[in-house]
PDB file of C-alpha atoms in Angstrom:
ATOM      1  CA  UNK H  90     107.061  87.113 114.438  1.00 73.00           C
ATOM      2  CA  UNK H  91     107.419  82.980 114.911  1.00 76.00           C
ATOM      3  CA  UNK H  92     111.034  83.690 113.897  1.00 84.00           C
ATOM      4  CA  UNK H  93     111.957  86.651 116.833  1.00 87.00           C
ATOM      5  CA  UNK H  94     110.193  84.723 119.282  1.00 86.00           C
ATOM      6  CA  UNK H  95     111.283  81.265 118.584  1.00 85.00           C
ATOM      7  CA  UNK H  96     112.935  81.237 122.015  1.00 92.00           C
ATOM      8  CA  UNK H  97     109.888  81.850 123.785  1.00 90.00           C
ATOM      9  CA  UNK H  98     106.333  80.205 123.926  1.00 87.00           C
ATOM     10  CA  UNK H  99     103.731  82.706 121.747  1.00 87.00           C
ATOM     11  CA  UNK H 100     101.010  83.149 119.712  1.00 86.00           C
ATOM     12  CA  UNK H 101     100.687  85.296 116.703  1.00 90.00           C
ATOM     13  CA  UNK H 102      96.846  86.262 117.070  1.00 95.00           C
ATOM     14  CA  UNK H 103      94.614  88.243 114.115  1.00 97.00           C
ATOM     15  CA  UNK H 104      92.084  91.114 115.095  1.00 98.00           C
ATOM     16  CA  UNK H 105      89.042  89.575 113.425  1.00 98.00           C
ATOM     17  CA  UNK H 106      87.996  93.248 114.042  1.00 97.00           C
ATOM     18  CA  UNK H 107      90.531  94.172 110.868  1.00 97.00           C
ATOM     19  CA  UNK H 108      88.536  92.246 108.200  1.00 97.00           C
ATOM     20  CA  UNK H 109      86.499  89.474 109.107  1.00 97.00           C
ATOM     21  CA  UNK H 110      86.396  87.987 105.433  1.00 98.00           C
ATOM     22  CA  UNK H 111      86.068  84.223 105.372  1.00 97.00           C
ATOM     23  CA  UNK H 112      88.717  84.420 102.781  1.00 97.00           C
ATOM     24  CA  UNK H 113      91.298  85.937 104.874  1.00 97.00           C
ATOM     25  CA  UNK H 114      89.989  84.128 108.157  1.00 98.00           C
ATOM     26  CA  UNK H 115      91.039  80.972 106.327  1.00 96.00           C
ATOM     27  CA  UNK H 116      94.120  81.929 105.174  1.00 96.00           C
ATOM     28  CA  UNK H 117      95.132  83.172 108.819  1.00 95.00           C
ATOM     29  CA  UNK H 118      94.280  79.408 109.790  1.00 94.00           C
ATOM     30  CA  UNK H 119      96.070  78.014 107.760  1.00 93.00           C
ATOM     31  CA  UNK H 120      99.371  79.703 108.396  1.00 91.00           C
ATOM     32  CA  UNK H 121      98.043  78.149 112.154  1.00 87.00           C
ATOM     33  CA  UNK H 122      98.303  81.649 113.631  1.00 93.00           C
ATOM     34  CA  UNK H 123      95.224  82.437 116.290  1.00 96.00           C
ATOM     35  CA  UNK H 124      92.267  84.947 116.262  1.00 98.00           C
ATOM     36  CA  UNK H 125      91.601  87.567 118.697  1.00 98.00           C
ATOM     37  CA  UNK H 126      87.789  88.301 118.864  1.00 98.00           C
ATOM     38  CA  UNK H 127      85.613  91.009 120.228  1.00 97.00           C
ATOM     39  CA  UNK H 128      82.159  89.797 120.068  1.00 97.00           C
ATOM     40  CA  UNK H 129      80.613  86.018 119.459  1.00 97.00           C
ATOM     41  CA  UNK H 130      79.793  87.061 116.016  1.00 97.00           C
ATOM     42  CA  UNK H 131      83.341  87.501 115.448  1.00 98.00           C
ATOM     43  CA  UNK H 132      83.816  83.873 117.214  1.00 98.00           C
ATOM     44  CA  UNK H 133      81.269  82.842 114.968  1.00 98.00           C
ATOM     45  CA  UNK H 134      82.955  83.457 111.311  1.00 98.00           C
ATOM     46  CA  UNK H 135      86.219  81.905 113.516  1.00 98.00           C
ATOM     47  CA  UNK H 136      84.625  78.483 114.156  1.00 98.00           C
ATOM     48  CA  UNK H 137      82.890  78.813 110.303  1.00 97.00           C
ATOM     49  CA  UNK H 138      86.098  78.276 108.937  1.00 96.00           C
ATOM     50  CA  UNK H 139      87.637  75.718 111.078  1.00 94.00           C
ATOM     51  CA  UNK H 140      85.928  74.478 114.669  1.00 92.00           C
ATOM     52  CA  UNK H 141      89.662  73.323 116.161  1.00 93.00           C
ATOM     53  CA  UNK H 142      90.179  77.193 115.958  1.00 94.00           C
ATOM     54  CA  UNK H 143      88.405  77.846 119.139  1.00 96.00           C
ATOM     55  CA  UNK H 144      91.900  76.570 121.043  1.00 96.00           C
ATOM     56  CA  UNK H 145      93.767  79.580 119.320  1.00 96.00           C
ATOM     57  CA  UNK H 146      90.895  82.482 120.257  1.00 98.00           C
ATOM     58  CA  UNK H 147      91.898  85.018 122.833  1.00 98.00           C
ATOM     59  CA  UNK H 148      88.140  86.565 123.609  1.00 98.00           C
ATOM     60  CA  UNK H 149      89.200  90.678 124.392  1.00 97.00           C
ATOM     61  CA  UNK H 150      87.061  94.436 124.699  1.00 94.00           C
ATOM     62  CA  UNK H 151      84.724  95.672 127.050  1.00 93.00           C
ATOM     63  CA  UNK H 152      81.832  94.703 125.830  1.00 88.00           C
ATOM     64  CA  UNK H 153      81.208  90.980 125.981  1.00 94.00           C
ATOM     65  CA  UNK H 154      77.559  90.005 126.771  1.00 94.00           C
ATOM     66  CA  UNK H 155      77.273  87.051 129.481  1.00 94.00           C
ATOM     67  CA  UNK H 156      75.840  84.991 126.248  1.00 96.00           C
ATOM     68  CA  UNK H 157      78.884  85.711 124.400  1.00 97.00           C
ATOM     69  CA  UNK H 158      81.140  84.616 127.647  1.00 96.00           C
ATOM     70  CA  UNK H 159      79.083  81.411 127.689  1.00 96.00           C
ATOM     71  CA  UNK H 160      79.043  81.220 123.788  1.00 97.00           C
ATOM     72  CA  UNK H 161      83.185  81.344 124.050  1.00 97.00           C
ATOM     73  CA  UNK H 162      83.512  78.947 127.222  1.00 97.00           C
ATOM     74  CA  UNK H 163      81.455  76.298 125.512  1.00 97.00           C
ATOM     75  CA  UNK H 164      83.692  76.467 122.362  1.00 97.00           C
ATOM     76  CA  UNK H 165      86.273  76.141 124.786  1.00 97.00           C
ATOM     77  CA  UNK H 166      88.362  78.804 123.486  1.00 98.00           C
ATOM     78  CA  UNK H 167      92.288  79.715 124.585  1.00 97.00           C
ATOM     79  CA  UNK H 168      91.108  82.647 126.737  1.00 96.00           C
ATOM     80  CA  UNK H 169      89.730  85.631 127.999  1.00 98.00           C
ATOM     81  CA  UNK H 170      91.243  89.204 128.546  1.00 96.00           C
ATOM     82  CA  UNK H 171      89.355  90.353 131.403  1.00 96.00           C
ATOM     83  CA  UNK H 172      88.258  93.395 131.205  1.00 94.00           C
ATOM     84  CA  UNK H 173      86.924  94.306 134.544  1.00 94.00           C
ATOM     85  CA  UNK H 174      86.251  92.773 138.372  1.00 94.00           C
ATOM     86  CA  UNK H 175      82.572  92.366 137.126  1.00 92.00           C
ATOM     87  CA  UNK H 176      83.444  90.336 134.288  1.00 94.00           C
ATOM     88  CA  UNK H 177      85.936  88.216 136.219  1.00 94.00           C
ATOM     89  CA  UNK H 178      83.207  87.494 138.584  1.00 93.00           C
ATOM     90  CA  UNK H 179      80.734  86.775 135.308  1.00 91.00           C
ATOM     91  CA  UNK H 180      83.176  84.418 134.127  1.00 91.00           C
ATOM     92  CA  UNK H 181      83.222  82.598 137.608  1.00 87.00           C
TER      93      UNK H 181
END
């Protein structure tokens, strides 16, 4: 992916959803690729395996708590993928 997009600024993220093994959640940091979460438990195992990960976690689904949002913003993660106006204004 690095390679087709070279021209452009990305990030190659991982669905923590897809196996959340600290095995494989270390290996995916170390090839410095970031981590798309769905819950702060998911955020959790992130930050286990390295705490600088936060600035690579894109925070996505429907169904993040106003803990979790808080949880997230205080690791100071990369972002959020809104989900609704209600969220937005949760996030505010």
């Amino acid at each position: 992916f690095d390679n087709a997009f070279r021209t452009i600024a990305h990030s190659v993220c991982y669905s923590v959803k897809a196996n959340s093994a600290l095995g494989i959640l270390r290996l995916i940091s170390g090839l410095r690729c970031g981590f798309d979460v769905v819950s702060g438990g998911e955020l959790e195992r992130v930050l286990q395996v390295d705490k600088r990960a936060a600035r690579k976690v894109v925070f996505s689904g429907v169904g993040k708590t106003k803990e979790e949002m808080r949880q997230a913003l205080k690791a100071k993660i990369l972002l959020f993928n809104v989900e609704s106006e209600s969220e937005l204004w949760a996030l505010a």
